[in-house]
Coordinates of C-alpha atoms in Angstrom, one line a residue:
X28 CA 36.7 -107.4 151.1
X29 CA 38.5 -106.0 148.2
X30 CA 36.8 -103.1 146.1
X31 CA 36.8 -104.7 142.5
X32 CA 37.0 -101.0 141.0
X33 CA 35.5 -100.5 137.2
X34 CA 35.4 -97.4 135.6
X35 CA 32.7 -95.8 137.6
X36 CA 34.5 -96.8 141.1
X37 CA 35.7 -93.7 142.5
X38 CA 37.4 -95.2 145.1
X39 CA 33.7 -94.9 147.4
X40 CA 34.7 -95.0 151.1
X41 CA 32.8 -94.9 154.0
X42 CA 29.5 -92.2 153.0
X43 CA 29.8 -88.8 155.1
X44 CA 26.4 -87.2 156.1
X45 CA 25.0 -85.4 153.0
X46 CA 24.0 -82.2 155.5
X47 CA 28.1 -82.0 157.1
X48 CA 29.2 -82.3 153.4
X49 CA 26.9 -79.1 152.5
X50 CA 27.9 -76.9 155.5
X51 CA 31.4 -77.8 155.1
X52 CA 30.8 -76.8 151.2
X53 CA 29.1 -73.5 152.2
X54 CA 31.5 -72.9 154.6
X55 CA 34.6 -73.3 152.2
X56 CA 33.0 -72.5 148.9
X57 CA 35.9 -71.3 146.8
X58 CA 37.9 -74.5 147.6
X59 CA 35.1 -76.9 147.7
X60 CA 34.4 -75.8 144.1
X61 CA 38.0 -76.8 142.8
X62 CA 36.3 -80.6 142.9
X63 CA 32.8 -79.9 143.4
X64 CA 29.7 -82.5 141.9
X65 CA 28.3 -81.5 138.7
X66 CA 25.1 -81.2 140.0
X67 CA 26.1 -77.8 142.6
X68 CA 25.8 -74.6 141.2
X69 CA 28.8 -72.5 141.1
X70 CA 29.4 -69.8 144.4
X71 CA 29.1 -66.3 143.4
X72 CA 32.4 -65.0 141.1
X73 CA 33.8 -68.4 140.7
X74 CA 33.3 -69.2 136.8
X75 CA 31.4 -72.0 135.8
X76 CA 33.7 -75.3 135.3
X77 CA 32.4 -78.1 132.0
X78 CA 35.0 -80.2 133.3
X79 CA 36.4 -81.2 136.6
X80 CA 40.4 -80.8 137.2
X81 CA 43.1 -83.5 136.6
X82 CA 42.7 -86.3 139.1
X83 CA 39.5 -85.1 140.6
X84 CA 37.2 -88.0 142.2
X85 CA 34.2 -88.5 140.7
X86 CA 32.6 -90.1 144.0
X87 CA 29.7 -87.7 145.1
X88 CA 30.3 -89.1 148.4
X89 CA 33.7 -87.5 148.4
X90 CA 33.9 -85.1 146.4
X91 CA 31.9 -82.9 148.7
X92 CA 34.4 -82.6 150.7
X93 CA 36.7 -79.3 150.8
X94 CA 40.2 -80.3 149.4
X95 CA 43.0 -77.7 149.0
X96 CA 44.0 -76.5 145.6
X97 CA 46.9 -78.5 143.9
X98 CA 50.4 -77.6 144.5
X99 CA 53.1 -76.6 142.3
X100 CA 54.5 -79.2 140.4
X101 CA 57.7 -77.8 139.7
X102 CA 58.3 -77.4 143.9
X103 CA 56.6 -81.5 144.2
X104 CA 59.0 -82.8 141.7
X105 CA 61.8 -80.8 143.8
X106 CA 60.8 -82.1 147.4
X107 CA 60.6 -85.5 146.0
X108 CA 64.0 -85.8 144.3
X109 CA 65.6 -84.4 148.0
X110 CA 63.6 -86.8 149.9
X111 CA 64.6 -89.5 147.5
X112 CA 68.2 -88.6 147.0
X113 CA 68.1 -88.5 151.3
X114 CA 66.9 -92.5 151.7
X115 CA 69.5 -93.3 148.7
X116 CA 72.3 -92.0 150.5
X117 CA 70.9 -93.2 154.1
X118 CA 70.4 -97.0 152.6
X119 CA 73.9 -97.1 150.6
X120 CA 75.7 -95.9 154.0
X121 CA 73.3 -98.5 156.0
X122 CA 74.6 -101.6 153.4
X123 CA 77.5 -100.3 153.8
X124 CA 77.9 -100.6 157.6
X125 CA 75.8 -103.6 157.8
X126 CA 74.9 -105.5 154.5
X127 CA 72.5 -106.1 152.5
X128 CA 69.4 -107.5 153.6
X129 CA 69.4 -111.5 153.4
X130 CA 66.4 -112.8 150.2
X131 CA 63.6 -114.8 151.8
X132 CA 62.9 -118.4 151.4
X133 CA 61.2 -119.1 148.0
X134 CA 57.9 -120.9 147.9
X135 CA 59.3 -124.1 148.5
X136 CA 58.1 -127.5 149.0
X137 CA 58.9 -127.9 152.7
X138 CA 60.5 -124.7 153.8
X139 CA 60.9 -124.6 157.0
X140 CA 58.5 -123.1 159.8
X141 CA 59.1 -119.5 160.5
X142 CA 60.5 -118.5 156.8
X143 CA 58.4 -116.0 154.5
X144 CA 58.1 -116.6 151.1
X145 CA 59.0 -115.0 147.6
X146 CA 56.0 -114.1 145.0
X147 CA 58.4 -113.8 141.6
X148 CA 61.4 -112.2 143.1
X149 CA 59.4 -109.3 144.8
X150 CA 59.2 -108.4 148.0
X151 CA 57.7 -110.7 150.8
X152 CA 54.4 -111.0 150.6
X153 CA 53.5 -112.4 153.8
X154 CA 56.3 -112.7 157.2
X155 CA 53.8 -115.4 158.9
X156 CA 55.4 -118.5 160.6
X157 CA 54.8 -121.6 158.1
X158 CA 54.1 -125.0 158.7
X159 CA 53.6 -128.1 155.9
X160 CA 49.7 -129.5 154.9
X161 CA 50.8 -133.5 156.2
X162 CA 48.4 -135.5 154.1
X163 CA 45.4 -133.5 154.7
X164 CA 43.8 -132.8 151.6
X165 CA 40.1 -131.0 150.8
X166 CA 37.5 -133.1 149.4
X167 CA 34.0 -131.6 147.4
X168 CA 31.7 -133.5 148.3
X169 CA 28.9 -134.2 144.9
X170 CA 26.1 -135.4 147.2
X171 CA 23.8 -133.6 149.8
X172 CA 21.1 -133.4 152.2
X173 CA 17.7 -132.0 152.4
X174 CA 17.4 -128.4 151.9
X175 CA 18.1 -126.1 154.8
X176 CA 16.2 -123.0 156.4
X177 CA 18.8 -119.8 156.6
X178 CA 18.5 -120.4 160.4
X179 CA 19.7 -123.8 160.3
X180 CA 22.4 -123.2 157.6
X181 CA 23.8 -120.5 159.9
X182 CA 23.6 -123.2 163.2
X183 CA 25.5 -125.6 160.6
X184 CA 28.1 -123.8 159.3
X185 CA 28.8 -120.9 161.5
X186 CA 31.1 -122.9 164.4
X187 CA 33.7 -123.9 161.7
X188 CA 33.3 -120.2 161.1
X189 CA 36.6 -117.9 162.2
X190 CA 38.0 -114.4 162.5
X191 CA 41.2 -114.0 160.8
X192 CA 43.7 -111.2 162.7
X193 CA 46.4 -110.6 160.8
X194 CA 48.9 -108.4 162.6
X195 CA 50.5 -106.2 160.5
X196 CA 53.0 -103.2 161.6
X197 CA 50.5 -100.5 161.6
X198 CA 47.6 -102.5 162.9
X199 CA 45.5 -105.4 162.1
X200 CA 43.9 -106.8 159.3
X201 CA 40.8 -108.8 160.3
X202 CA 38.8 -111.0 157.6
X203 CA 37.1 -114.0 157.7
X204 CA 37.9 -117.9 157.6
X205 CA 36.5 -121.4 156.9
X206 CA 37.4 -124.7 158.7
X207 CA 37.3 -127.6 156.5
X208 CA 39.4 -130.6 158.1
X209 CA 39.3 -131.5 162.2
X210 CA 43.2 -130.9 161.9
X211 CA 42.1 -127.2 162.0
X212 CA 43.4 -126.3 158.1
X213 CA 41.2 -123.4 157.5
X214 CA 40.5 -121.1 154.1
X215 CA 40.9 -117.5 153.3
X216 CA 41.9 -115.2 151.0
X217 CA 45.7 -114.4 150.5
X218 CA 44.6 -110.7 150.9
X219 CA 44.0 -111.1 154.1
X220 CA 47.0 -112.3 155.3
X221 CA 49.0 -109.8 153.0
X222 CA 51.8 -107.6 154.8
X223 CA 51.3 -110.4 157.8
X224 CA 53.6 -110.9 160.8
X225 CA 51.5 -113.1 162.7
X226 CA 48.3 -114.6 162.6
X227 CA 45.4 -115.2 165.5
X228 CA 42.0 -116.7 165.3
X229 CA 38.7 -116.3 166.9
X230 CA 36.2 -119.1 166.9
X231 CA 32.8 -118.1 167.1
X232 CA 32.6 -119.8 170.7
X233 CA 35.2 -116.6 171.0
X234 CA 38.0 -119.7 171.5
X235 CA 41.3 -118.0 170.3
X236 CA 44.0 -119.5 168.7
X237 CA 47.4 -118.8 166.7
X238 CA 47.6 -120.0 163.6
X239 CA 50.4 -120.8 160.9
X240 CA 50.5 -120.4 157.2
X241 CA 50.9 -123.9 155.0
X242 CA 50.7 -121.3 151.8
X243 CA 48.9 -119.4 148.9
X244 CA 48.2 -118.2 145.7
X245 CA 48.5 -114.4 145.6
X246 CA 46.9 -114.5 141.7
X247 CA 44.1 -116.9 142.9
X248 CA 43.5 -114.8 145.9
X249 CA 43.2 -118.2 148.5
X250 CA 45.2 -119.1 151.4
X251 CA 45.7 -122.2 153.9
X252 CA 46.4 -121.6 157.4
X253 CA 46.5 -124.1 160.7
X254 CA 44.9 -123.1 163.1
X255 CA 47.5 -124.5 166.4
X256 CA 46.8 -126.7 169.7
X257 CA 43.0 -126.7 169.1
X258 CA 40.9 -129.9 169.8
X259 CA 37.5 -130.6 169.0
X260 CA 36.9 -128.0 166.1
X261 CA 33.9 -128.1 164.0
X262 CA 34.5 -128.6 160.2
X263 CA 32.8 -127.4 157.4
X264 CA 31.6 -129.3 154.6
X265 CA 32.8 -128.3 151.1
X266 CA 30.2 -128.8 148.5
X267 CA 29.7 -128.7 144.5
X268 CA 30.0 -125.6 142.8
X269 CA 29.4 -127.0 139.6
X270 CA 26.0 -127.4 140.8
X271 CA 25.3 -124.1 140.7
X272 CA 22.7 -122.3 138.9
X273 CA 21.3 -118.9 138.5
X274 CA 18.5 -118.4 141.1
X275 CA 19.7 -120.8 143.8
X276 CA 19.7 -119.5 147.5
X277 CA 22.9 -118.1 148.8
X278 CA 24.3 -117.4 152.2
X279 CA 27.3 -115.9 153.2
X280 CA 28.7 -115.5 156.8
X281 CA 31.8 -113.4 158.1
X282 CA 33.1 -110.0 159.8
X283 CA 31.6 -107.1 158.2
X284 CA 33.4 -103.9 158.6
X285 CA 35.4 -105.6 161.6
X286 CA 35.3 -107.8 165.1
X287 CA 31.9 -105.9 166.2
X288 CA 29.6 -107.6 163.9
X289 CA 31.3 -110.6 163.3
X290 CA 29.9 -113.6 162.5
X291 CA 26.7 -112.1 160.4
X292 CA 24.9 -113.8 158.1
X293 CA 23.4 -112.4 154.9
X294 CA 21.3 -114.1 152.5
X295 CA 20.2 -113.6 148.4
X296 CA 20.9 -115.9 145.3
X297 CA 23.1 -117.2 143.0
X298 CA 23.0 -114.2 140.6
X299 CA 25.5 -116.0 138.1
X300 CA 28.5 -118.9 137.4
X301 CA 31.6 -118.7 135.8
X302 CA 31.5 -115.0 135.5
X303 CA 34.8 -113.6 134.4
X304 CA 36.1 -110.6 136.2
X305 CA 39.0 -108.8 135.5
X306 CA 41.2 -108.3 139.1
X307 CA 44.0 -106.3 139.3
X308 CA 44.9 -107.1 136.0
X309 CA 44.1 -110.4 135.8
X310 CA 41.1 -112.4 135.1
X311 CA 39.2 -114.4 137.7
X312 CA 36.8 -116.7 137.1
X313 CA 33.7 -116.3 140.3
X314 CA 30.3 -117.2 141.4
X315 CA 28.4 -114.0 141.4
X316 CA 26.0 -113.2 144.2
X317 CA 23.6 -110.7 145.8
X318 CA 24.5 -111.8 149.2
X319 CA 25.4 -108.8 151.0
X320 CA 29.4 -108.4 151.8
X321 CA 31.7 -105.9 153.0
X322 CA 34.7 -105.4 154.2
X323 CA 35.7 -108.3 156.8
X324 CA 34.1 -111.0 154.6
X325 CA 37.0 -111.1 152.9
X326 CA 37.8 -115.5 153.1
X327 CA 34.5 -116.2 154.5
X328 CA 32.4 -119.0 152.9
X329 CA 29.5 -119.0 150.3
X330 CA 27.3 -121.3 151.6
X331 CA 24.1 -123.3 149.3
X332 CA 20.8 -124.3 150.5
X333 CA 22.2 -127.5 152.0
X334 CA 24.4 -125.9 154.3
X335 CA 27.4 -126.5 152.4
X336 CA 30.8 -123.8 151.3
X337 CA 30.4 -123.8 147.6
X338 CA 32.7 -120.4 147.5
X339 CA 35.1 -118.6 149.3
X340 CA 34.3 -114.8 149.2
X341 CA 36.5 -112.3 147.6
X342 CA 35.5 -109.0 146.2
X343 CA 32.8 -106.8 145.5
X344 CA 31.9 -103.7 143.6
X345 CA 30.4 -100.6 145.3
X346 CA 30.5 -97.4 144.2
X347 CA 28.6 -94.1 143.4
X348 CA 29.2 -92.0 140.5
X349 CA 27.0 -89.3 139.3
X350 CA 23.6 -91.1 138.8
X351 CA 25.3 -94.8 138.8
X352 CA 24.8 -96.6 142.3
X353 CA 26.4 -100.2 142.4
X354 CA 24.6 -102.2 144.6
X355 CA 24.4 -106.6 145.3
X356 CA 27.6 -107.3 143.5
X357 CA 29.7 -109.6 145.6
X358 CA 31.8 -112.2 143.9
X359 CA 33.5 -115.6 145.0
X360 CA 36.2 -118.3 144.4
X361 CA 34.2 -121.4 143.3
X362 CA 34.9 -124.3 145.6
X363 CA 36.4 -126.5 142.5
X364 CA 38.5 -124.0 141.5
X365 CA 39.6 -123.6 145.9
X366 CA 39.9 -127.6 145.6
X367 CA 42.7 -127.4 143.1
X368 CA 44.9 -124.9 144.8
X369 CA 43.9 -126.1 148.2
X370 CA 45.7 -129.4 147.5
X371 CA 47.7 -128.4 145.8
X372 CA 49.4 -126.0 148.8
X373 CA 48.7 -129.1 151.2
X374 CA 51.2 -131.0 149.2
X375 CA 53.5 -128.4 147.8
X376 CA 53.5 -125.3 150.1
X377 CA 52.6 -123.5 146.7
X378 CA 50.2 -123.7 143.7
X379 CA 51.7 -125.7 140.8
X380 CA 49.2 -124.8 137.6
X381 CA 50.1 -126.9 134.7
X382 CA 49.2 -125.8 130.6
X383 CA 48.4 -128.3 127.6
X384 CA 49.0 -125.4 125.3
X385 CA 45.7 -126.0 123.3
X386 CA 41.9 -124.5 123.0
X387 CA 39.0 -126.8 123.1
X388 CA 35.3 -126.5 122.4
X389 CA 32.3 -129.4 122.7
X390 CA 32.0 -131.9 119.7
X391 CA 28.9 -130.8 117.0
X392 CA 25.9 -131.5 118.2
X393 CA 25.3 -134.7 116.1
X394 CA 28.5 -136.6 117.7
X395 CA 27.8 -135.4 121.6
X396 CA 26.7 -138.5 122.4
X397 CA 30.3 -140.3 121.4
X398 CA 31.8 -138.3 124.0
X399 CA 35.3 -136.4 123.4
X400 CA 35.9 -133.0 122.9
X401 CA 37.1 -131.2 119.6
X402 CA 41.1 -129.5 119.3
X403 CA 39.5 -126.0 118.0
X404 CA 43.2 -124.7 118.0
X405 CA 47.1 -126.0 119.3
X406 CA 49.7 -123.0 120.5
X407 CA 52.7 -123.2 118.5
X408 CA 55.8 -124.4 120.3
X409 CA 53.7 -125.8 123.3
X410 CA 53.8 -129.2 124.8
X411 CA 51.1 -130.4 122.7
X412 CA 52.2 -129.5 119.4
X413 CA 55.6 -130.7 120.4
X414 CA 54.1 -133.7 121.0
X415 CA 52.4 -133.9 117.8
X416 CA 48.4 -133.1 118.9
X417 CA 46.3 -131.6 115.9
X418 CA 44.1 -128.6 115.4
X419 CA 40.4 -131.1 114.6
X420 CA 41.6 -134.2 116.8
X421 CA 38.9 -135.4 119.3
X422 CA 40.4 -136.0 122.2
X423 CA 38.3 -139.0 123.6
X424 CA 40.1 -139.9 127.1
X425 CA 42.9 -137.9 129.2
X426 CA 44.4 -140.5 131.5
X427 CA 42.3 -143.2 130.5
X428 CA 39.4 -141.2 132.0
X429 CA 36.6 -140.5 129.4
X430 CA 35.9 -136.8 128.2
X431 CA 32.3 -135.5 128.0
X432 CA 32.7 -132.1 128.5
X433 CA 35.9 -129.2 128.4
X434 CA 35.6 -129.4 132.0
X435 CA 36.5 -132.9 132.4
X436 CA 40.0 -132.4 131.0
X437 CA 40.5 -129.3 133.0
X438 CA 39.9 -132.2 136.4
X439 CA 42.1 -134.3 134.3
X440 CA 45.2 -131.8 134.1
X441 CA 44.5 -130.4 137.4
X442 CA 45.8 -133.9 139.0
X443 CA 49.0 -133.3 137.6
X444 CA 51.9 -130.9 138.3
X445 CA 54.4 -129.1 135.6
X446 CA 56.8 -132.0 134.3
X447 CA 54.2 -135.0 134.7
X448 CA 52.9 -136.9 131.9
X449 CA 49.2 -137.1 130.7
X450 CA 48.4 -139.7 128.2
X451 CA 45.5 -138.4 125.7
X452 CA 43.6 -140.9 123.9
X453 CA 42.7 -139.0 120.0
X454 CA 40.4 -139.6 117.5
X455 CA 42.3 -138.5 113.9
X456 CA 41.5 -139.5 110.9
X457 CA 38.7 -142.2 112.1
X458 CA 41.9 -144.2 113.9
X459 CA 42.6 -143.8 117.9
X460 CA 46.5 -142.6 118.8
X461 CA 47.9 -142.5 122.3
X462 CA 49.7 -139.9 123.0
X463 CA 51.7 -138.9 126.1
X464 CA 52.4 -135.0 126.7
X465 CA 54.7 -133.8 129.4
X466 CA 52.9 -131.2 131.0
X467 CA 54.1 -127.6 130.7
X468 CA 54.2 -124.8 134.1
X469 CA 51.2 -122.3 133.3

């Protein structure tokens, strides 16, 4: 489970006894103090400090610990330009001798099994074997059954419930994965798999299986694997996150803090929807929950009172800082959101997000019942001022499909891929254009 850090996130680890941190600050009093809490009085000589040093952790939890007293910078900056100078001279010699190193397969539409992938010319993200998505695509389903006690959500959903083992260099990376079609495609999050040589699953019958990457979306944080020679698997069933509301039970199963407690189930509310939160850069839009999650839950589902994945669970924040305690925070990937980029890798090995290049808002109150939604502004030089659309139109249909609400042209341009053609129907002027708009790559 990732650690969304905010301002107050000092980086909080795993929580070291309050009574060893003391000793080991008596003990070592003159170098605790270098990066000692605010709230410890100073030991006897050492002058009282307003303000911790440069880089000091602000995490109570560590910052009782002893640390050693910063090196020179002038002898750092020296060791550094050796060591560096060293592997510059060691690589050119190695290239020399033996070549450069061969660039990976892109993110291609049918590259072949056992080929990594590209993210934007970096380095490989992930070196696990691939395989394609056949026609298998994820469907949410909008209906459901009666609601569901927490002990027979977990008997529901927790067989289509696996333990992802990455195997990386220096170890293994273990997280948590969701089964949604009999072919065994399963969910997780692209974190997971990150650094990846291989891949091995663990059903909860304790079944193990290897598995294959079809692909992912390191931005969006979701990746499809096939799980390989397995019969009989149970599948999870994907519901409606859009039917969401503040308040609504929550469950969430996976592999906190590793293989020992796997498959645990945790239970609290919906705590909020479409929550923007701001990921490494990047915004992400989530379902916000006070399901408890930790590291291991990372890909696991979000289930609703119906026994149905409604998320895929990505990050949380937890921290301690001075008198601020983070605590119930855990975040996930709304299921309509994973729909889009699920299918999307089933077909194309890769996400394929397409732009319209415009900003729209709900009609005034007193036309909501016409249906359409109002142009509120058009992005100069984008495919839909190229192709002539109109800060005030209403757009009434995308694809012949009526429009009632913002979200209903997002479905709309989410069936398409960069380069396609969607026909919007407009409202200008009191007369109704056609017009077609070749999709631009987000």
């Amino acid at each position: 489970m990732k650690q969304h850090k905010q301002q107050w996130n000092g980086g909080g680890e795993r929580p070291v006894n309050l009574r060893q941190a003391e000793l080991w600050r008596q003990q070592t009093a003159g170098q605790a103090w270098f990066d000692r809490p605010q709230d410890l009085a100073p030991p006897e000589g050492v002058p009282p400090q307003t303000e911790p040093p440069r880089g000091a952790v602000r995490n109570p939890w560590i910052e009782n610990l002893p640390r050693r007293r910063a090196r020179s910078r002038k002898g750092g900056v020296a060791v550094f330009s050796l060591c560096l100078a060293g592997m510059l001279t060691v690589t050119g010699v190695y290239w020399a001798v033996c070549g450069r190193p061969a660039r990976p397969a892109g993110d291609l539409p049918g590259a072949p099994e056992g080929h990594y992938s590209a993210l934007n010319s970096r380095a490989p993200f992930t070196s696990i074997p691939r395989t394609g998505g056949g026609e298998t695509r994820l469907a949410v389903q909008t209906d459901h059954g009666e609601t569901l006690t927490a002990s027979e959500v977990f008997e529901r959903v927790n067989p289509a419930v696996v333990t992802v083992l990455a195997d990386q260099e220096l170890g293994t990376a273990v997280g948590t994965g969701v089964i949604f079609s009999e072919e065994g495609y399963f969910l997780t999050n692209a974190h997971v798999i990150e650094d990846g040589l291989s891949c091995t699953v663990l059903m909860a019958d304790g079944r193990r299986y290897d598995a294959l990457l079809v692909g992912y979306d390191q931005a969006e944080d979701v990746a499809v694997l096939k799980i390989v020679g397995a019969e009989d698997l149970p599948v999870a069933e994907i519901g409606d996150s859009d039917s969401l509301s503040p308040g609504d039970p929550a469950y969430a199963i996976g592999n906190p803090l590793g293989i020992e407690l796997r498959n645990t189930l945790t239970d609290g509310i919906i705590s909020a929807v479409d929550r923007d939160v701001e990921v490494d850069g990047r915004t992400m839009t989530l379902i916000q929950t006070n399901a408890a999650l930790n590291e291991g839950n990372s890909g696991g589902p979000l289930i609703n009172q119906y026994g149905q994945v409604v998320g895929l669970n990505t990050i949380k924040m937890s921290a301690r800082s001075g008198e601020v305690v983070v605590e119930g925070l855990g975040f996930a990937i709304p299921s309509r959101t994973v729909e889009y980029l699920t299918n999307q890798i089933l077909q194309y090995g890769k996400t394929m997000p397409t732009a319209l290049g415009i900003t729209v808002t709900p009609r005034p109150d007193a036309a909501k019942d016409e249906g359409g939604i109002l142009v509120y502004s058009v992005t100069p030089g984008s495919c839909s001022d190229e192709a002539g659309v109109c800060t005030g139109d209403i757009i009434l249909a995308a694809d012949g499909a009526p429009l009632y609400e913002t979200d209903d042209l997002l479905a709309a341009r989410w069936a398409h891929i960069p380069g396609d053609t969607m026909v919007l129907t407009i409202l200008r002027g009191g007369e109704e254009l056609e017009i077609a708009v070749v999709l631009d790559a987000a």
